PDB file of C-alpha atoms in Angstrom:
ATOM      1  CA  UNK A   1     -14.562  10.017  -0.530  1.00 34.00           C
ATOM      2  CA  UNK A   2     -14.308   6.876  -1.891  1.00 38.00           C
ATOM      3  CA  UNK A   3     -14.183   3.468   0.118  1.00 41.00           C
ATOM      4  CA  UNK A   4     -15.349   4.014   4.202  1.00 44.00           C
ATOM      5  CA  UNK A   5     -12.754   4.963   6.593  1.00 47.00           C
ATOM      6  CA  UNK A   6     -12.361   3.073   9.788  1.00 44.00           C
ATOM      7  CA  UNK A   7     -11.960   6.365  11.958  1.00 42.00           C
ATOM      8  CA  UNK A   8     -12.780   9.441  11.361  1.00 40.00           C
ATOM      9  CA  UNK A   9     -10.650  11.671  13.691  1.00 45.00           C
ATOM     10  CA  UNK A  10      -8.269  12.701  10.790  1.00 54.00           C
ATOM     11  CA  UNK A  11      -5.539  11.560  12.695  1.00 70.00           C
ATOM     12  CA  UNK A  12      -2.478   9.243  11.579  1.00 80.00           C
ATOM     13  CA  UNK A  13      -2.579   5.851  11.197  1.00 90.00           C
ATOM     14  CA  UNK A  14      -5.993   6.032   8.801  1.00 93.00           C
ATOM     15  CA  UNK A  15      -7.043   3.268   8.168  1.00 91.00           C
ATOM     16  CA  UNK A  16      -9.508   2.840   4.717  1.00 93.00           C
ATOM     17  CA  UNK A  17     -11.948   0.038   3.862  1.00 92.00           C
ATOM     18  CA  UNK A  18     -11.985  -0.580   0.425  1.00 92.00           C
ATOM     19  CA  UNK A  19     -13.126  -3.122  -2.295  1.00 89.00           C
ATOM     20  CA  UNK A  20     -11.116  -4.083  -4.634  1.00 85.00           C
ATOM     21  CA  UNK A  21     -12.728  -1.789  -7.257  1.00 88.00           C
ATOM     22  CA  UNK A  22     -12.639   0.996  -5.513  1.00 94.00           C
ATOM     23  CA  UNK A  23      -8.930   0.751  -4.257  1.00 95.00           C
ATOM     24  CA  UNK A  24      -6.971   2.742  -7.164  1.00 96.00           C
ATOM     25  CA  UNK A  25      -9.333   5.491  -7.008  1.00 97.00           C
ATOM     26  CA  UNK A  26      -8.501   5.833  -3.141  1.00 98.00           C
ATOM     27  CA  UNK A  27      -4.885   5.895  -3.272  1.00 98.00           C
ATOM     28  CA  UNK A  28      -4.769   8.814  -5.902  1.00 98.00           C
ATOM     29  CA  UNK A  29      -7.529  10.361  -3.600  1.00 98.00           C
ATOM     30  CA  UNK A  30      -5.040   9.638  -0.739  1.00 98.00           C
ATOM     31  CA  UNK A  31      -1.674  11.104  -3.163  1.00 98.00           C
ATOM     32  CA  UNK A  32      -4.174  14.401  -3.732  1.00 98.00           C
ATOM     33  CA  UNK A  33      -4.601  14.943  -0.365  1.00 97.00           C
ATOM     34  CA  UNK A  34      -0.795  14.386   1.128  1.00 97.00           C
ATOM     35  CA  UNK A  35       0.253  16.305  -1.411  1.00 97.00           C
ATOM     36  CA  UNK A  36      -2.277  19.542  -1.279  1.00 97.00           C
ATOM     37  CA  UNK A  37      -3.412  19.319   2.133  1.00 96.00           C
ATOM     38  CA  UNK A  38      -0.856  17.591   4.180  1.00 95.00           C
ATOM     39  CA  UNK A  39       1.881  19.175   2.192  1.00 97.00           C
ATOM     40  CA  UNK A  40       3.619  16.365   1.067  1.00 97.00           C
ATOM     41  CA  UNK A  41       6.020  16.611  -1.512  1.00 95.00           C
ATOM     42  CA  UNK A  42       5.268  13.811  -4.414  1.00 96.00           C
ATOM     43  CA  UNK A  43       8.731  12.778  -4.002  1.00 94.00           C
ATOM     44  CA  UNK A  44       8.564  11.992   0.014  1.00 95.00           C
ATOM     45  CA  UNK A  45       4.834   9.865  -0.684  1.00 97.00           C
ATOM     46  CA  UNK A  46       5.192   6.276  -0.710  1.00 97.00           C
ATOM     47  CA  UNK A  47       2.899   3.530  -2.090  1.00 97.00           C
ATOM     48  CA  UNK A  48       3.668   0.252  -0.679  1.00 96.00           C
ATOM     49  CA  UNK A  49       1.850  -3.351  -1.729  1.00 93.00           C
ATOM     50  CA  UNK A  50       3.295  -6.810  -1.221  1.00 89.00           C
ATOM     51  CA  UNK A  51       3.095  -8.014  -4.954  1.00 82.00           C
ATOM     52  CA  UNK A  52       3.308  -6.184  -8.221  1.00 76.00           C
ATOM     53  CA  UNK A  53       0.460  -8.521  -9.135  1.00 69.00           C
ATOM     54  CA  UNK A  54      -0.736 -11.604  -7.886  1.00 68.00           C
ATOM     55  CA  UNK A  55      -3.730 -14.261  -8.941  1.00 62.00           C
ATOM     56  CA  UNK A  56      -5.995 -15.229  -6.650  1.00 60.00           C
ATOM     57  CA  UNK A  57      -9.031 -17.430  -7.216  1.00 53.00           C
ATOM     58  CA  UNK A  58     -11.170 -16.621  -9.330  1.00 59.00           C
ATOM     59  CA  UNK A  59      -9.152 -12.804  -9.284  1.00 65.00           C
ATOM     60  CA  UNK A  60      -6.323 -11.359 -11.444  1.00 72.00           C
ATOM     61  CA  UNK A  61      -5.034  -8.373  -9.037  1.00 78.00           C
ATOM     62  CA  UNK A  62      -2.397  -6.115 -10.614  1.00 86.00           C
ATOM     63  CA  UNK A  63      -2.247  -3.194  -8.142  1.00 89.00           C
ATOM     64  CA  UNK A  64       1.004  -2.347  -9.566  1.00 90.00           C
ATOM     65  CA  UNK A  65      -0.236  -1.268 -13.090  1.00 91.00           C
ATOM     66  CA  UNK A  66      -3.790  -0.444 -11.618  1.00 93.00           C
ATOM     67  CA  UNK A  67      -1.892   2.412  -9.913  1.00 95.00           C
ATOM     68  CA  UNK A  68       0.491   3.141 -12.361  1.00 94.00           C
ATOM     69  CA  UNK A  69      -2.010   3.819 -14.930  1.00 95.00           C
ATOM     70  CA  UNK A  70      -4.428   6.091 -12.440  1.00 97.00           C
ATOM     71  CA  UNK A  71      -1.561   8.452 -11.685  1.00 97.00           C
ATOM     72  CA  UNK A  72      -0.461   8.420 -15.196  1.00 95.00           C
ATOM     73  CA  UNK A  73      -4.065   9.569 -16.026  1.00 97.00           C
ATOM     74  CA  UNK A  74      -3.820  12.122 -13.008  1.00 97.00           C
ATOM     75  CA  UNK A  75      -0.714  13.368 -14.478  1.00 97.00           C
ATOM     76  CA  UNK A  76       1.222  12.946 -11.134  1.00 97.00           C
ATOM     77  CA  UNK A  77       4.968  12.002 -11.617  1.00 94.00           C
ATOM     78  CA  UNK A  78       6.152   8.837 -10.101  1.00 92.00           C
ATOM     79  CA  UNK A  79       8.803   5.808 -10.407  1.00 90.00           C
ATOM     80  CA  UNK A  80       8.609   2.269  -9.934  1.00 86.00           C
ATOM     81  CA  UNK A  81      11.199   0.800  -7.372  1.00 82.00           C
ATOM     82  CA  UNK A  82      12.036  -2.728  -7.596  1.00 73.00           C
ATOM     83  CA  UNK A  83      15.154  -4.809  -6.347  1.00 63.00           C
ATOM     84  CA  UNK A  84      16.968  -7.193  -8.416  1.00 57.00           C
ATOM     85  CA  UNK A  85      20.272  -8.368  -8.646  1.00 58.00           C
ATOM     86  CA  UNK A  86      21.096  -6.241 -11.465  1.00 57.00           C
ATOM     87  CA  UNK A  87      18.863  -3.673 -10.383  1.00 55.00           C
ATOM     88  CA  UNK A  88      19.713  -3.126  -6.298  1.00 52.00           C
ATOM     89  CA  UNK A  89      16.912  -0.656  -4.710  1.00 52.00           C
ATOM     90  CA  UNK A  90      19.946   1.938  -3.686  1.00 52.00           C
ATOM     91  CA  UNK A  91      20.588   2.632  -7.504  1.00 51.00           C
ATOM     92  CA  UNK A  92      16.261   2.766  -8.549  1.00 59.00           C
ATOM     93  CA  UNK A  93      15.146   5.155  -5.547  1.00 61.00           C
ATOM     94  CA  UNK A  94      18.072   7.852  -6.638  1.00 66.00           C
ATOM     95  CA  UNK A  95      16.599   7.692 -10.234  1.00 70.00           C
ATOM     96  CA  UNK A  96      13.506   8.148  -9.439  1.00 70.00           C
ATOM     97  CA  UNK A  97      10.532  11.307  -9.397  1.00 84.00           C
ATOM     98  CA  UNK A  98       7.728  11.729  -8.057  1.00 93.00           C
ATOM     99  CA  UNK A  99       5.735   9.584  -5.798  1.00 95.00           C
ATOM    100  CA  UNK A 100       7.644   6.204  -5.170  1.00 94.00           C
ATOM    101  CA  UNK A 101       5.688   3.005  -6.241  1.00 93.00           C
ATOM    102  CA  UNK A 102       7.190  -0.326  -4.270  1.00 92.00           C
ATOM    103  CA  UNK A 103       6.846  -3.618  -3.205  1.00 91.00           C
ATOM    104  CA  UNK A 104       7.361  -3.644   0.687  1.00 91.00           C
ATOM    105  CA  UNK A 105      10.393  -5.916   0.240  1.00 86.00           C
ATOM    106  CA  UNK A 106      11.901  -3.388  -1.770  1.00 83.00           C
ATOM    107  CA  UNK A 107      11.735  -0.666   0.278  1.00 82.00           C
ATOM    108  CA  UNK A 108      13.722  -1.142   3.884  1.00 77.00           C
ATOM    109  CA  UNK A 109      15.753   0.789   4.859  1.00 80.00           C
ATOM    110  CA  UNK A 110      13.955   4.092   2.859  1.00 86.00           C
ATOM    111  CA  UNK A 111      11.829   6.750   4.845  1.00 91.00           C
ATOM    112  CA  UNK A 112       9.125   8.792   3.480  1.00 94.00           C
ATOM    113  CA  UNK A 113       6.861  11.147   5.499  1.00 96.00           C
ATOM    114  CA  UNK A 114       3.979   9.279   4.285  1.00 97.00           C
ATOM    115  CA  UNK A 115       3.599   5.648   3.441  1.00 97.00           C
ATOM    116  CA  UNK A 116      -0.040   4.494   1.568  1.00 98.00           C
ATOM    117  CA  UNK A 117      -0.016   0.511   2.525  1.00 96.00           C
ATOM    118  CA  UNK A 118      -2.560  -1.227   0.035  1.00 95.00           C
ATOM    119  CA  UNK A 119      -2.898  -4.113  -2.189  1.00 90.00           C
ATOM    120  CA  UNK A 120      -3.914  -6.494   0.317  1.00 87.00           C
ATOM    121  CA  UNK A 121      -6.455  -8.133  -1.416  1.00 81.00           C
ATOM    122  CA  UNK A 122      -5.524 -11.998  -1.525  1.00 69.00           C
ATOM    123  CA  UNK A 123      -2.295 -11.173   0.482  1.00 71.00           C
ATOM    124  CA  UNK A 124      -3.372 -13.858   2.764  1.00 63.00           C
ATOM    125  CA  UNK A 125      -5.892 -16.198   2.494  1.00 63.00           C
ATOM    126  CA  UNK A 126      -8.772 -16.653   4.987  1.00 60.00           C
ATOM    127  CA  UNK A 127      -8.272 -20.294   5.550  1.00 62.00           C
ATOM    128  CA  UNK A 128      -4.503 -20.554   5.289  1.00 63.00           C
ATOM    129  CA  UNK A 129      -3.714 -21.567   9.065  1.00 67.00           C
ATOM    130  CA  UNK A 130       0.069 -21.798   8.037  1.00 71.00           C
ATOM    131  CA  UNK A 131       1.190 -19.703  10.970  1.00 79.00           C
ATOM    132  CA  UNK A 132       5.063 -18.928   9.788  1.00 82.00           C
ATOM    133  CA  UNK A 133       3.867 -17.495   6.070  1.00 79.00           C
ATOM    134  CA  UNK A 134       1.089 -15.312   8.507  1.00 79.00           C
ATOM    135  CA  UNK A 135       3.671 -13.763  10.654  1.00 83.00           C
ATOM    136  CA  UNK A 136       6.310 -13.421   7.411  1.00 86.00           C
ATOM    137  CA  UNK A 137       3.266 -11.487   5.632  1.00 85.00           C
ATOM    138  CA  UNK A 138       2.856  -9.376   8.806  1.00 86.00           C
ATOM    139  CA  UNK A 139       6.404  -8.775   8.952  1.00 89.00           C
ATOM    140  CA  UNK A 140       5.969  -7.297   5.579  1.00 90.00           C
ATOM    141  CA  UNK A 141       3.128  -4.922   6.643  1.00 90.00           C
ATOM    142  CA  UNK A 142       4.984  -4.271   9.665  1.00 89.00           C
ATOM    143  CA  UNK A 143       7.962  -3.056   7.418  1.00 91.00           C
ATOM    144  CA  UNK A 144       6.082  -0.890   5.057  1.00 93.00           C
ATOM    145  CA  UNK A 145       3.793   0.761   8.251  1.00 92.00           C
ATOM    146  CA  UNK A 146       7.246   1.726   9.915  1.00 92.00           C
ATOM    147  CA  UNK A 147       8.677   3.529   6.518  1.00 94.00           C
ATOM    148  CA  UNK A 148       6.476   6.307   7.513  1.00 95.00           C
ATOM    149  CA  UNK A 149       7.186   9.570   9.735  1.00 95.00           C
ATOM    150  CA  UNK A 150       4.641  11.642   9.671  1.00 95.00           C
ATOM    151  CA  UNK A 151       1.730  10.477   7.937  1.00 97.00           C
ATOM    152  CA  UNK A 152       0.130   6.908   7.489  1.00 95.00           C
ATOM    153  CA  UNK A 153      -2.529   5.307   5.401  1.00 96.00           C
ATOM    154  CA  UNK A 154      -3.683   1.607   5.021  1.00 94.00           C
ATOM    155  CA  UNK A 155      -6.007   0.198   2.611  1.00 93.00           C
ATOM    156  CA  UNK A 156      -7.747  -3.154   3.793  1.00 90.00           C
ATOM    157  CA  UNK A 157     -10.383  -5.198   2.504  1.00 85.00           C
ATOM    158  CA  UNK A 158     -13.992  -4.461   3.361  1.00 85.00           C
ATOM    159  CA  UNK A 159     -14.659  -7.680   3.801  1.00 79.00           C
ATOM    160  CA  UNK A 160     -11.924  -8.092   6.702  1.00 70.00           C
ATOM    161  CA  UNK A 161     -11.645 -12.101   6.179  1.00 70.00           C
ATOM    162  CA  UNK A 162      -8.001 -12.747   6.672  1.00 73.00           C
ATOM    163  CA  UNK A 163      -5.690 -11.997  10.265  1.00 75.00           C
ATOM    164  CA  UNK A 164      -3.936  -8.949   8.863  1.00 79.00           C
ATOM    165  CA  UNK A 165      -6.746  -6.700   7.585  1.00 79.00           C
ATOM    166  CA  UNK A 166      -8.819  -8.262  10.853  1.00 79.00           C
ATOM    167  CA  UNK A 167      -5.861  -6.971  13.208  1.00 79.00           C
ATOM    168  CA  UNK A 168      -5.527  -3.697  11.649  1.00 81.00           C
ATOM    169  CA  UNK A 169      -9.533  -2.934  11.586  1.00 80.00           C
ATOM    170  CA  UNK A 170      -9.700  -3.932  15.216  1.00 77.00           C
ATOM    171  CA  UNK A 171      -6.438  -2.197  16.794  1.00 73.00           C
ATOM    172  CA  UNK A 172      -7.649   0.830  14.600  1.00 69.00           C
ATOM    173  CA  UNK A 173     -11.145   0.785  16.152  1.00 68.00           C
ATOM    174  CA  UNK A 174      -9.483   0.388  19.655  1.00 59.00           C
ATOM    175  CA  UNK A 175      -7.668   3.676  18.923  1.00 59.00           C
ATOM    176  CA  UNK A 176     -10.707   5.099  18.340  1.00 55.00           C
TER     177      UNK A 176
END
């Protein structure tokens, strides 16, 4: 298995440390094993992020196409959801096949029985004390966590160094 998980009781939430190398290869990992093990149709598996891509010093992080690519090589069918105003959610998630591929904004209101959270590299930063854009970003993760019913992964930083990944680690561990 790739990254280290955070408990090992095979139980739902899991939560999965990860660099950010090694955080494509976990989610198709993760995909695999919903899908053969769990029993999870493609079509009810969501993969939730905050950004399609975002820079962060001194990082380019484009989780988006990062996973896109790895389940292209996998051969595992999915769509990309995205809002716009041309482009409202409702009409992309009918179109779409296979594992569903989403920003968390993108996605209320739309179940699945199991949710992979990642990209949270540079979500927040470490030293941002800016308390309203913390609790808006944990809104966020809040959202995508609760678009699950049966089954839950989350994908945090091994390093741990900002409030989100910290409060997920530690409230996993308690579990534990």
């Amino acid at each position: 298995m790739t990254g280290r998980d955070a408990a090992s009781s095979g139980g739902y939430p899991r939560v999965h440390l990860v660099d950010r190398m090694s955080e494509t290869k976990k989610v198709v990992e993760l995909v695999i094993d919903l899908h053969k093990n769990q029993k999870v149709t493609l079509a009810d598996i969501s993969i939730l992020y905050p950004y399609r891509h975002r820079q962060y010093s001194p990082y380019r992080y484009y989780i988006e196409m990062w996973i896109d690519d790895a389940l292209r090589q996998k051969q595992i069918k999915h769509s990309l959801v995205t809002f716009s105003e041309e482009n409202p959610t409702f009409y992309d998630y009918t179109l779409r096949r296979g594992v569903t591929l989403s920003t968390m904004d993108s996605i209320k209101g739309l179940d699945f029985s199991a949710v992979i959270v990642c990209g949270l590299f540079g979500f927040n930063n470490p030293h941002d004390k800016a308390t309203d854009k913390i609790l808006l970003n944990m809104k966020k993760v809040y959202t995508a966590m609760t678009r699950a019913m049966r089954c839950l992964d989350i994908l945090i930083p091994d390093d741990r160094r900002d409030v989100i990944s910290q409060f997920i680690f530690n409230i996993q561990n308690h579990r534990s």
